Coordinates of C-alpha atoms in Angstrom, one line a residue:
Chain A
M643 CA 24.5 20.7 13.2
A644 CA 22.3 23.3 14.5
S645 CA 19.6 22.3 12.1
I646 CA 16.8 24.7 11.4
S647 CA 14.8 22.0 13.2
A648 CA 16.6 21.5 16.0
R649 CA 16.7 25.5 16.5
R650 CA 13.3 25.7 16.3
L651 CA 12.4 22.9 18.3
K652 CA 14.8 23.9 21.0
K653 CA 13.0 27.2 20.7
E654 CA 9.6 25.8 21.4
L655 CA 10.5 23.5 24.3
T656 CA 12.1 26.6 25.8
E657 CA 8.6 28.4 25.5
I658 CA 6.8 25.2 26.9
N659 CA 9.0 25.2 29.8
H660 CA 8.8 28.7 30.7
E661 CA 5.2 29.4 29.5
G662 CA 3.7 26.1 30.4
T663 CA 1.2 24.3 28.0
P664 CA -2.2 24.9 27.0
T665 CA -4.7 23.9 29.5
G666 CA -5.3 20.1 29.4
I667 CA -1.9 19.5 27.7
K668 CA 1.1 18.4 29.4
L669 CA 4.4 17.6 28.1
L670 CA 5.4 14.0 29.0
S671 CA 9.0 13.7 27.6
A672 CA 10.7 15.8 25.1
D673 CA 14.4 14.3 25.5
D674 CA 15.9 14.6 22.0
F675 CA 14.6 16.7 18.9
E676 CA 12.9 13.6 17.3
T677 CA 9.9 12.6 19.3
W678 CA 8.0 13.9 22.0
F679 CA 5.3 12.7 24.1
F680 CA 2.3 14.8 25.3
S681 CA -0.8 13.7 27.4
I682 CA -3.8 15.8 26.1
E683 CA -7.2 15.7 27.6
V684 CA -10.5 17.6 26.9
L685 CA -11.5 19.8 29.7
G686 CA -15.3 20.8 30.3
N687 CA -18.5 19.0 29.4
T688 CA -17.3 17.0 26.3
L689 CA -17.6 13.4 25.3
Y690 CA -14.3 12.7 26.4
Q691 CA -14.6 13.7 30.0
G692 CA -12.3 12.0 32.1
E693 CA -10.3 10.4 29.4
V694 CA -6.5 11.0 28.9
F695 CA -4.8 10.5 25.5
K696 CA -1.2 10.5 24.8
L697 CA 0.2 12.4 21.7
M698 CA 3.3 11.3 19.9
F699 CA 5.2 14.0 17.9
R700 CA 7.8 12.4 15.6
F701 CA 9.8 15.4 13.7
D702 CA 12.4 14.8 10.8
G703 CA 15.3 17.0 9.7
H704 CA 13.1 19.4 8.1
Y705 CA 10.6 20.4 10.6
P706 CA 9.1 23.0 10.5
I707 CA 9.1 22.7 6.7
S708 CA 7.6 19.3 7.0
S709 CA 4.8 18.8 9.2
P710 CA 5.5 16.6 12.3
A711 CA 4.2 12.9 12.2
V712 CA 1.5 13.0 15.0
Q713 CA -0.7 10.2 16.3
F714 CA -2.4 9.2 19.2
V715 CA -0.3 6.4 21.1
V716 CA -2.1 3.1 21.5
D717 CA -0.6 0.9 24.3
Q718 CA -1.4 -0.9 27.1
T719 CA -2.4 2.0 29.1
H720 CA -3.6 4.3 26.2
Q721 CA -6.3 4.1 23.5
A722 CA -6.8 6.4 20.8
P723 CA -9.6 8.6 21.0
I724 CA -12.8 7.7 19.3
H725 CA -13.6 9.9 16.6
P726 CA -14.7 10.2 13.2
H727 CA -10.9 11.8 12.1
V728 CA -8.9 9.2 14.7
Y729 CA -8.3 5.8 13.6
S730 CA -8.0 3.1 15.9
N731 CA -4.3 2.8 15.5
G732 CA -3.7 6.0 16.5
H733 CA -3.7 7.9 13.3
I734 CA -5.3 11.2 12.8
C735 CA -7.2 12.6 9.6
A736 CA -6.4 16.1 10.2
S737 CA -5.5 18.5 7.1
I738 CA -3.1 20.5 9.1
L739 CA -0.9 17.6 9.7
G740 CA -0.9 17.1 5.9
N741 CA -1.7 19.2 3.0
D742 CA -2.5 22.6 5.2
W743 CA 0.6 22.3 7.3
S744 CA 2.1 25.3 7.8
P745 CA 5.6 26.1 9.3
V746 CA 3.8 29.0 11.2
L747 CA 2.0 26.1 13.3
S748 CA 3.8 24.6 16.1
V749 CA 3.7 21.6 18.4
A750 CA 1.5 23.3 21.0
S751 CA -0.8 24.9 18.3
V752 CA -1.2 21.5 16.9
C753 CA -1.9 20.1 20.5
I754 CA -4.6 22.9 20.7
T755 CA -6.3 22.3 17.6
L756 CA -6.3 18.3 18.3
Q757 CA -7.8 19.2 21.5
S758 CA -10.6 21.4 20.0
M759 CA -11.3 18.5 17.3
L760 CA -12.1 16.4 20.2
A761 CA -13.8 19.1 22.1
S762 CA -16.4 19.9 19.1
C763 CA -17.0 15.9 18.6
K764 CA -20.7 15.1 18.5
S765 CA -20.8 11.5 18.1
K766 CA -18.0 8.8 19.3
E767 CA -17.5 7.1 16.1
R768 CA -14.5 5.5 14.3
P769 CA -13.9 6.6 10.8
P770 CA -16.0 4.5 8.5
D771 CA -13.1 3.1 6.7
N772 CA -11.2 2.4 9.9
D773 CA -11.0 -1.2 9.3
R774 CA -9.5 -1.1 5.8
Y775 CA -7.2 1.6 7.0
V776 CA -6.0 0.1 10.1
A777 CA -5.1 -3.1 8.1
H778 CA -2.9 -1.0 5.6
A779 CA -1.9 1.7 7.4
P780 CA 2.1 2.6 7.4
D781 CA 3.9 3.0 10.6
N782 CA 4.4 6.9 9.9
P783 CA 0.8 8.5 9.5
K784 CA 3.1 10.7 7.2
K785 CA 2.8 8.3 4.5
T786 CA -0.9 8.3 3.9
R787 CA -2.3 10.5 1.7
F788 CA -5.8 11.2 3.5
H789 CA -8.4 12.4 1.8
Y790 CA -9.7 15.6 3.7
D791 CA -13.3 15.9 3.9
V792 CA -15.0 19.0 4.9
D793 CA -15.6 18.7 8.4
R794 CA -19.0 18.3 9.2
V795 CA -18.0 17.1 12.6
Chain B
M1045 CA -4.5 -26.5 -30.8
S1046 CA -5.0 -25.7 -34.2
S1047 CA -3.9 -27.7 -36.8
R1048 CA -3.8 -25.3 -39.4
E1049 CA -0.8 -23.0 -38.3
P1050 CA 1.4 -24.6 -35.7
M1051 CA 1.9 -22.8 -32.2
W1052 CA 5.3 -21.5 -30.8
Y1053 CA 6.7 -22.1 -27.6
C1054 CA 8.1 -19.9 -25.2
H1055 CA 11.0 -21.3 -23.4
E1056 CA 10.9 -18.1 -21.0
C1057 CA 7.2 -18.8 -19.8
H1058 CA 6.4 -22.0 -21.1
A1059 CA 3.5 -20.5 -22.9
E1060 CA 2.3 -21.8 -26.2
M1061 CA 1.0 -19.0 -28.0
R1062 CA 1.3 -17.2 -31.7
P1063 CA 4.4 -14.9 -31.3
I1064 CA 4.7 -11.1 -31.8
M1065 CA 6.8 -10.2 -35.0
A1066 CA 8.6 -7.2 -33.8
P1067 CA 9.8 -7.9 -36.3
G1068 CA 11.7 -10.9 -34.5
P1069 CA 9.4 -13.3 -32.7
I1070 CA 8.9 -12.6 -29.5
C1071 CA 6.5 -14.3 -26.6
A1072 CA 2.9 -12.7 -26.9
S1073 CA 2.8 -13.6 -23.2
C1074 CA 6.0 -12.5 -21.7
R1075 CA 7.7 -10.7 -24.4
G1076 CA 10.6 -13.1 -24.1
S1077 CA 12.8 -13.8 -27.5
F1078 CA 13.4 -17.3 -26.5
V1079 CA 10.8 -18.7 -28.6
E1080 CA 10.4 -22.0 -30.6
K1081 CA 8.0 -22.9 -33.5
M1082 CA 6.5 -26.2 -32.8
E1083 CA 6.2 -27.4 -36.2
N1084 CA 8.0 -30.6 -36.0
P1085 CA 6.4 -33.1 -33.7
E1086 CA 9.7 -35.2 -33.4
D1087 CA 11.1 -32.5 -31.8
D1088 CA 8.8 -30.9 -29.4
P1089 CA 10.3 -28.2 -27.2
R1090 CA 8.1 -28.8 -24.4
T1091 CA 10.0 -32.2 -23.9
F1092 CA 13.0 -30.2 -23.3
Q1093 CA 11.3 -28.6 -20.4
Q1094 CA 10.4 -31.7 -18.8
A1095 CA 14.1 -33.5 -19.3
G1096 CA 15.5 -30.7 -17.8
G1097 CA 13.7 -27.7 -17.4
F1098 CA 14.5 -24.2 -15.9
E1099 CA 13.0 -24.6 -12.7
D1100 CA 13.6 -26.3 -9.9
V1101 CA 10.3 -28.2 -9.5
A1102 CA 10.1 -30.6 -6.7
G1103 CA 8.6 -33.7 -8.2
N1104 CA 5.6 -34.6 -9.9
V1105 CA 2.6 -33.1 -7.7
D1106 CA -0.3 -33.5 -9.7
V1107 CA -3.5 -31.4 -9.9
E1108 CA -5.0 -33.3 -7.0
A1109 CA -2.4 -32.5 -4.7
F1110 CA -2.2 -29.3 -5.4
L1111 CA -5.9 -28.7 -4.9
G1112 CA -5.5 -30.7 -2.0
G1113 CA -2.6 -28.7 -0.6
L1114 CA -4.5 -25.4 -1.3
Q1115 CA -7.6 -26.6 0.8
G1116 CA -5.2 -27.3 3.6
V1117 CA -3.9 -23.6 3.3
L1118 CA -7.5 -22.1 2.8
A1119 CA -8.5 -24.3 5.7
P1120 CA -9.7 -22.2 8.9
Q1121 CA -7.1 -22.3 11.5
P1122 CA -8.2 -21.9 14.8
G1123 CA -6.2 -19.7 17.0
N1124 CA -4.6 -18.0 13.9
R1125 CA -5.4 -14.4 13.1
T1126 CA -8.9 -14.7 14.8
A1127 CA -8.5 -11.1 16.4
R1128 CA -7.2 -8.7 14.2
S1129 CA -4.8 -6.2 15.9
P1130 CA -5.2 -2.8 15.8
R1131 CA -1.6 -1.9 15.6
P1132 CA -0.4 -0.8 12.2
E1133 CA 1.2 -3.1 10.2
S1134 CA 4.2 -1.8 8.3
P1135 CA 3.7 -2.1 4.7
R1136 CA 7.7 -2.1 4.4
S1137 CA 7.8 -5.9 5.3
P1138 CA 4.8 -6.8 3.0
R1139 CA 6.1 -10.4 2.4
F1140 CA 5.2 -12.4 5.6
P1141 CA 4.5 -10.2 8.8
E1142 CA 4.8 -12.1 11.9
G1143 CA 1.9 -14.0 13.6
N1144 CA 0.7 -15.4 9.8
S1145 CA 3.8 -17.3 9.6
S1146 CA 2.0 -20.7 9.9
S1147 CA 0.6 -20.0 6.7
S1148 CA 2.8 -17.7 4.8
G1149 CA 5.8 -20.0 4.5
F1150 CA 4.4 -22.4 2.2
R1151 CA 5.5 -23.0 -1.6
F1152 CA 3.1 -25.1 -4.0
E1153 CA 5.0 -26.2 -6.9
F1154 CA 2.7 -28.6 -8.9
R1155 CA 3.8 -30.2 -12.1
T1156 CA 1.8 -31.8 -14.5
G1157 CA 2.7 -34.4 -17.4
G1158 CA 1.3 -33.8 -20.6
G1159 CA -1.1 -36.1 -21.7
S1160 CA 0.6 -37.5 -24.3
G1161 CA 3.7 -37.8 -22.0
N1162 CA 5.3 -34.7 -23.0
G1163 CA 4.9 -31.1 -21.9
G1164 CA 5.4 -30.8 -18.1
R1165 CA 4.3 -27.7 -17.0
S1166 CA 5.1 -26.3 -13.4
F1167 CA 3.0 -23.9 -11.3
V1168 CA 4.7 -22.4 -8.4
I1169 CA 2.9 -20.1 -5.7
G1170 CA 4.8 -18.8 -2.5
G1171 CA 8.3 -18.3 -1.5
P1172 CA 10.9 -20.1 0.0
N1173 CA 9.9 -21.7 3.2
T1174 CA 11.3 -19.1 5.8
H1175 CA 9.1 -19.7 8.7
G1176 CA 9.6 -23.6 9.1
G1177 CA 7.5 -26.3 7.3
R1178 CA 3.9 -26.4 6.6
T1179 CA 2.7 -29.8 5.8
N1180 CA 0.0 -29.7 3.5
E1181 CA -2.6 -31.5 5.5
W1182 CA -6.1 -31.2 4.9
T1183 CA -8.1 -32.1 8.0
N1184 CA -11.4 -30.3 7.7
D1185 CA -13.6 -32.1 5.0
R1186 CA -17.1 -30.5 6.7
E1187 CA -17.1 -28.2 3.8
D1188 CA -17.6 -28.9 0.1
P1189 CA -18.1 -32.6 0.7
T1190 CA -17.9 -33.3 -2.8
M1191 CA -14.8 -31.4 -3.6
S1192 CA -13.1 -32.7 0.0
E1193 CA -14.2 -36.3 -0.9
F1194 CA -12.0 -35.6 -4.5
L1195 CA -9.5 -34.1 -2.7
R1196 CA -9.0 -36.8 -0.1
Q1197 CA -9.2 -39.7 -2.5
G1198 CA -6.6 -37.8 -4.3
S1199 CA -4.3 -37.6 -1.2
L1200 CA -4.5 -41.7 -0.5
D1201 CA -3.7 -42.8 -3.8
A1202 CA -1.8 -39.8 -4.8
G1203 CA -3.9 -39.6 -7.9
H1204 CA -2.2 -42.1 -10.2
D1205 CA -4.6 -44.4 -10.5
R1206 CA -7.5 -41.9 -11.2
P1207 CA -8.1 -39.7 -14.2
N1208 CA -6.9 -36.0 -13.7
I1209 CA -9.4 -33.7 -13.3
T1210 CA -10.5 -31.6 -16.3
G1211 CA -9.4 -28.1 -16.9
P1212 CA -12.9 -26.4 -16.0
M1213 CA -13.4 -28.8 -13.0
M1214 CA -10.2 -27.9 -11.5
A1215 CA -11.0 -24.2 -12.4
Q1216 CA -14.1 -24.7 -10.4
Y1217 CA -12.6 -26.0 -7.6
L1218 CA -9.9 -23.6 -7.6
M1219 CA -12.4 -20.8 -7.8
A1220 CA -14.6 -22.3 -4.9
L1221 CA -11.8 -22.7 -2.7
L1222 CA -10.5 -19.3 -3.2
G1223 CA -13.9 -17.9 -2.9
G1224 CA -15.2 -20.2 -0.6
P1225 CA -14.5 -18.6 2.8
T1226 CA -16.2 -15.4 1.6
G1227 CA -19.2 -17.0 1.9
R1228 CA -19.0 -19.1 4.9
A1229 CA -20.1 -18.0 8.2
G1230 CA -18.3 -16.2 11.0
G1231 CA -15.6 -14.5 8.6
T1232 CA -13.0 -16.9 8.2
E1233 CA -9.6 -15.4 7.2
N1234 CA -8.4 -16.7 4.2
P1235 CA -4.7 -17.0 4.4
L1236 CA -4.1 -17.4 1.1
F1237 CA -5.9 -14.4 0.0
D1238 CA -3.7 -12.9 2.8
L1239 CA -0.6 -14.0 1.4
L1240 CA -1.2 -13.0 -2.3
N1241 CA -2.7 -9.8 -0.6
G1242 CA 0.5 -8.8 0.9
G1243 CA -0.4 -10.5 4.3
D1244 CA -2.4 -8.1 5.7
G1245 CA -5.8 -9.5 5.2
G1246 CA -7.4 -6.3 4.9
D1247 CA -9.4 -6.8 1.4
A1248 CA -8.9 -10.2 1.4
R1249 CA -12.5 -10.8 1.9
G1250 CA -15.0 -9.3 -0.5
G1251 CA -13.8 -10.0 -3.8
R1252 CA -10.5 -8.5 -3.8
W1253 CA -7.4 -10.6 -4.7
G1254 CA -4.6 -8.2 -4.7
D1255 CA -5.5 -5.5 -7.4
Y1256 CA -7.7 -8.0 -8.9
V1257 CA -11.5 -7.8 -7.9
F1258 CA -13.9 -10.2 -8.7
N1259 CA -17.1 -7.9 -7.9
Q1260 CA -18.3 -4.1 -7.9
E1261 CA -18.0 -3.7 -4.5
A1262 CA -14.2 -5.0 -4.4
L1263 CA -13.7 -2.4 -7.7
D1264 CA -15.1 0.4 -5.8
Q1265 CA -12.6 -0.1 -2.7
V1266 CA -9.8 0.0 -5.0
I1267 CA -10.9 3.2 -6.8
S1268 CA -11.5 4.9 -3.4
Q1269 CA -8.2 3.7 -1.9
L1270 CA -6.5 4.6 -5.0
M1271 CA -8.2 8.3 -4.8
E1272 CA -7.2 8.6 -1.2
N1273 CA -3.9 7.7 -2.4
S1274 CA -4.0 10.0 -5.0
N1275 CA -1.9 13.8 -5.3
A1276 CA -5.0 15.4 -5.3
G1277 CA -5.0 18.4 -2.9
R1278 CA -1.4 18.3 -2.3
P1279 CA 0.6 21.8 -2.3
V1280 CA 2.1 23.0 -5.6
P1281 CA 5.6 24.3 -5.3
A1282 CA 6.4 27.3 -6.3
T1283 CA 8.3 27.6 -9.6
D1284 CA 12.1 28.6 -9.6
E1285 CA 11.1 31.8 -11.6
V1286 CA 8.6 32.8 -9.0
V1287 CA 11.0 32.4 -6.2
E1288 CA 13.9 34.2 -7.8
N1289 CA 11.8 37.2 -8.6
L1290 CA 10.9 37.6 -5.0
P1291 CA 12.0 40.9 -3.6
R1292 CA 15.1 40.2 -1.3
E1293 CA 16.7 42.9 1.2
V1294 CA 19.8 42.5 3.2
L1295 CA 19.3 43.8 6.6
E1296 CA 21.1 46.6 7.7
E1297 CA 21.1 49.6 10.6
G1298 CA 17.5 50.7 10.9
S1299 CA 15.9 48.3 8.9
P1300 CA 11.8 48.1 9.8
F1301 CA 12.5 44.1 9.8
L1302 CA 14.7 44.1 12.7
E1303 CA 11.4 44.6 15.0
K1304 CA 9.5 41.5 13.4
D1305 CA 10.1 37.9 13.6
C1306 CA 10.6 35.2 10.7
A1307 CA 7.5 33.0 11.3
V1308 CA 9.2 29.6 10.3
C1309 CA 11.8 29.9 12.6
K1310 CA 10.1 32.3 15.0
E1311 CA 13.1 34.2 15.4
Q1312 CA 13.5 38.1 15.4
F1313 CA 15.5 39.3 12.3
K1314 CA 18.8 40.5 13.6
L1315 CA 22.0 41.7 12.3
E1316 CA 24.6 39.3 13.9
T1317 CA 24.0 35.8 12.5
E1318 CA 26.2 33.1 12.1
D1319 CA 24.9 32.3 8.7
P1320 CA 25.2 35.6 6.4
D1321 CA 22.0 34.3 4.6
E1322 CA 20.3 34.9 7.7
Q1323 CA 20.7 38.6 6.7
V1324 CA 18.6 38.2 3.8
V1325 CA 15.1 38.9 4.0
V1326 CA 12.3 37.4 1.5
T1327 CA 9.1 39.4 1.3
L1328 CA 6.3 37.4 0.0
P1329 CA 3.8 39.7 -2.1
C1330 CA 1.5 39.6 0.9
K1331 CA 4.2 41.4 2.6
H1332 CA 5.0 38.8 5.0
P1333 CA 9.0 38.6 5.6
F1334 CA 11.2 35.7 6.1
H1335 CA 14.7 34.8 6.5
E1336 CA 15.7 33.4 3.0
P1337 CA 17.1 30.0 4.1
C1338 CA 13.9 30.0 6.2
I1339 CA 11.1 30.6 3.5
L1340 CA 13.0 29.0 0.1
P1341 CA 12.5 25.2 1.4
W1342 CA 9.1 25.8 2.1
L1343 CA 8.1 27.6 -1.2
K1344 CA 9.6 24.4 -2.8
S1345 CA 7.3 22.1 -1.1
S1346 CA 4.5 24.6 -1.0
G1347 CA 4.2 27.8 -3.0
T1348 CA 2.3 29.7 -0.5
C1349 CA 2.7 32.0 2.6
P1350 CA 3.1 30.3 5.4
V1351 CA 1.3 32.8 7.5
C1352 CA -1.6 33.8 5.2
R1353 CA -1.7 31.1 2.4
Y1354 CA -1.2 33.7 -0.1
A1355 CA -0.8 31.4 -3.1
L1356 CA 2.3 32.6 -5.3
V1357 CA 1.5 29.7 -7.7
P1358 CA -2.4 28.0 -8.2
Q1359 CA -2.9 26.1 -5.5
P1360 CA -5.3 23.1 -5.4
Q1361 CA -8.6 23.7 -4.0
A1362 CA -8.3 23.1 -0.4
H1363 CA -10.9 20.1 0.1
G1364 CA -11.3 19.9 -3.6
P1365 CA -13.7 17.3 -4.8
G1366 CA -11.2 14.6 -6.3
P1367 CA -8.4 14.7 -8.5
T1368 CA -8.2 17.7 -11.1
P1369 CA -6.1 17.0 -14.0
G1370 CA -3.2 19.1 -14.3
S1371 CA -3.1 20.1 -10.5
G1372 CA -0.8 17.6 -9.2
R1373 CA 2.5 18.5 -8.2
P1374 CA 5.1 18.9 -11.2
G1375 CA 7.9 17.4 -9.1
G1376 CA 5.6 15.4 -7.1
G1377 CA 5.7 11.6 -6.5
Q1378 CA 4.1 9.4 -8.9
S1379 CA 0.5 8.1 -8.2
P1380 CA 0.2 4.4 -8.1
T1381 CA -3.1 4.8 -10.6
G1382 CA -2.2 3.8 -13.8
D1383 CA -2.8 0.2 -14.9
S1384 CA -5.0 -0.9 -12.0
P1385 CA -8.4 0.5 -13.1
S1386 CA -8.3 -0.7 -16.4
G1387 CA -6.8 -3.9 -15.7
S1388 CA -9.5 -4.7 -13.0
N1389 CA -12.3 -3.8 -15.2
N1390 CA -12.2 -6.9 -17.4
R1391 CA -12.6 -9.1 -14.4
S1392 CA -15.1 -7.1 -12.4
S1393 CA -17.9 -9.3 -12.9
G1394 CA -18.9 -12.5 -11.6
S1395 CA -18.5 -14.0 -8.3
P1396 CA -15.8 -16.2 -6.7
G1397 CA -18.1 -18.6 -5.3
A1398 CA -19.8 -19.4 -8.1
G1399 CA -18.9 -22.7 -9.9
G1400 CA -20.2 -21.8 -12.9
S1401 CA -18.3 -18.7 -13.9
G1402 CA -15.1 -20.3 -12.3
G1403 CA -14.2 -21.1 -15.7
G1404 CA -14.1 -17.4 -17.1
I1405 CA -12.4 -16.0 -14.3
F1406 CA -9.6 -18.6 -14.2
Q1407 CA -9.1 -18.3 -17.6
S1408 CA -9.0 -14.3 -17.3
L1409 CA -6.5 -14.8 -14.1
F1410 CA -4.4 -17.3 -15.7
G1411 CA -5.4 -17.3 -19.3
G1412 CA -2.6 -14.9 -20.4
T1413 CA 0.0 -17.9 -20.9
A1414 CA -2.7 -20.8 -21.0
S1415 CA -3.5 -20.8 -24.4
G1416 CA -5.8 -23.6 -24.1
A1417 CA -5.5 -24.9 -20.6
A1418 CA -8.7 -24.3 -19.5
S1419 CA -10.9 -24.6 -22.5
G1420 CA -9.1 -26.8 -24.5
R1421 CA -10.4 -30.3 -25.8
D1422 CA -7.5 -32.6 -26.2
N1423 CA -5.0 -31.1 -23.8
L1424 CA -6.8 -30.7 -20.8
N1425 CA -4.6 -31.6 -18.5
R1426 CA -1.5 -30.3 -19.8
N1427 CA -1.7 -26.8 -17.8
T1428 CA 0.4 -24.2 -18.8
F1429 CA 0.6 -22.4 -15.7
T1430 CA 4.1 -21.3 -14.9
S1431 CA 5.8 -19.2 -12.3
R1432 CA 7.7 -16.3 -14.2
S1433 CA 10.3 -14.1 -12.3
Q1434 CA 10.6 -11.3 -14.7
P1435 CA 7.9 -8.4 -14.0
P1436 CA 5.3 -8.5 -16.7
E1437 CA 4.9 -5.7 -19.1
P1438 CA 1.1 -5.0 -19.3
R1439 CA 0.1 -6.6 -15.7
S1440 CA -3.3 -7.2 -16.7
S1441 CA -2.6 -9.3 -19.6
Q1442 CA -0.6 -11.5 -17.7
G1443 CA -3.1 -12.3 -15.1
G1444 CA -2.9 -13.6 -11.7
A1445 CA 0.5 -15.7 -11.9
D1446 CA 1.9 -12.7 -11.1
A1447 CA 0.2 -12.6 -7.8
T1448 CA 2.6 -15.5 -6.8
H1449 CA 5.6 -13.4 -6.8
N1450 CA 7.6 -13.6 -3.6
T1451 CA 7.0 -10.0 -2.8
P1452 CA 3.4 -8.9 -3.8
L1453 CA 3.4 -5.6 -3.8
F1454 CA 0.1 -4.2 -5.3
P1455 CA -0.4 -0.7 -6.6
G1456 CA -3.1 1.1 -4.3
G1457 CA -1.0 0.0 -1.3
W1458 CA 0.0 2.4 1.6
N1459 CA 3.6 2.2 1.1
D1460 CA 4.3 4.9 -1.4
Q1461 CA 6.9 7.5 -0.3
V1462 CA 5.7 10.7 0.9
D1463 CA 8.4 12.6 -1.1

């Protein structure tokens, strides 16, 4: 079934392949229309200078109506960035990934948003409720209903 | 027991209570209808339970053995769960996560004979031993020497030659055991709490036991968790009426739309399409055009323009402060609020480590079925704690016995479906 999701992702992938990804963001793998991986780093003089993170996008069949599940990969070689909106399990509290998602957004635009979220960080801290959240967190961050605070970061 | 009015006995939950007449008598504790008035001392229904019983009770373990075993389980276990793993633990399998197996596979069944030889009761914690056995040894006696002494003694002579401890004493010891690790140095993990808490260990310390709390801080935690978990701020879908009334236009030669893209699928409007529906263009009041099959599913999840967020139906304030009544999604998922806060309020005071208040908490935990277990005078040893299989109707009235279900699922968890 050429679902809307597959068509849209195919289009995004074509664009990424032809026009490249934004600076600091590289496509690592997009073998299907379910899970894509990107590497992301923040260029310039930021708190995350020299750090490279790995982003995982998971799409369900309703993308782009439903938002992708986006999180930082935490494994032997990757850590989640230390950021007030990023939990140590890689889950990200960002309204555009939840209530403020819009189908106009895309994989590339999410990457850029997250990059700028990191770039504007002023102090490397975990969210205050990190331990509690991580202990309870579902596998899929979309199952979490984050409470989005007005961004002061 | 009162001598004026005979008590009733529930054969389903083994509670002794005064029934609710609705209009036939039903158990005030579990709402079961299999109740019996205990008016004839010659025919005490409680003896029936002892003779055969409904539950497969594994022998006569007495109170001391129960407490001793409990302490064994609660004892700090070196090398087990010392470092909290940062990886997310899926709430889909709340039962017995890996890595906690040594402490989770236990099943307590304790049964006490009544003071007068009848009225055996059973109390079961935990589920089938699926992870291999755990022997209830208690090797550390450095903490609470008095209680340990008591427990050790109980293990040696199996408690047969000693008087059973009284209900209030047991309550104190139990609460000390349950609450003990919170006050101890080193942040000892508490496997029983973990088990009852769904095995996650996150809120086990700090006065939480499932959705029961022992102090204000824990209550705050529950509430904030519920708030985070609420539907507040979720987009409100457009009503069918609003959607039906949107202007639609079928593409044709020379249409100005042919120059434009649909912002959902990011493809240009065109005349030749596989799906004839894609030639229907829906224009939102903000003038943004979309393929009908692209925009309709979106409007069912959020009544806003994907491009400019124009609200077709009133939307909750972005970053709104907390839940606003009536702003929830009409068809949205249920929020796990509900009974929990009210159920927790009753027992938000008292500290788990303090023995003096133990009886009260104990009673509120187990008191739903225990008409006189903790406070009775002549039936101190006839504990009426039971394990029940059916979910209780008002959760709060039933107390902590429900926390002993094999699959502890508490409101406020993270496993609620998104949709």
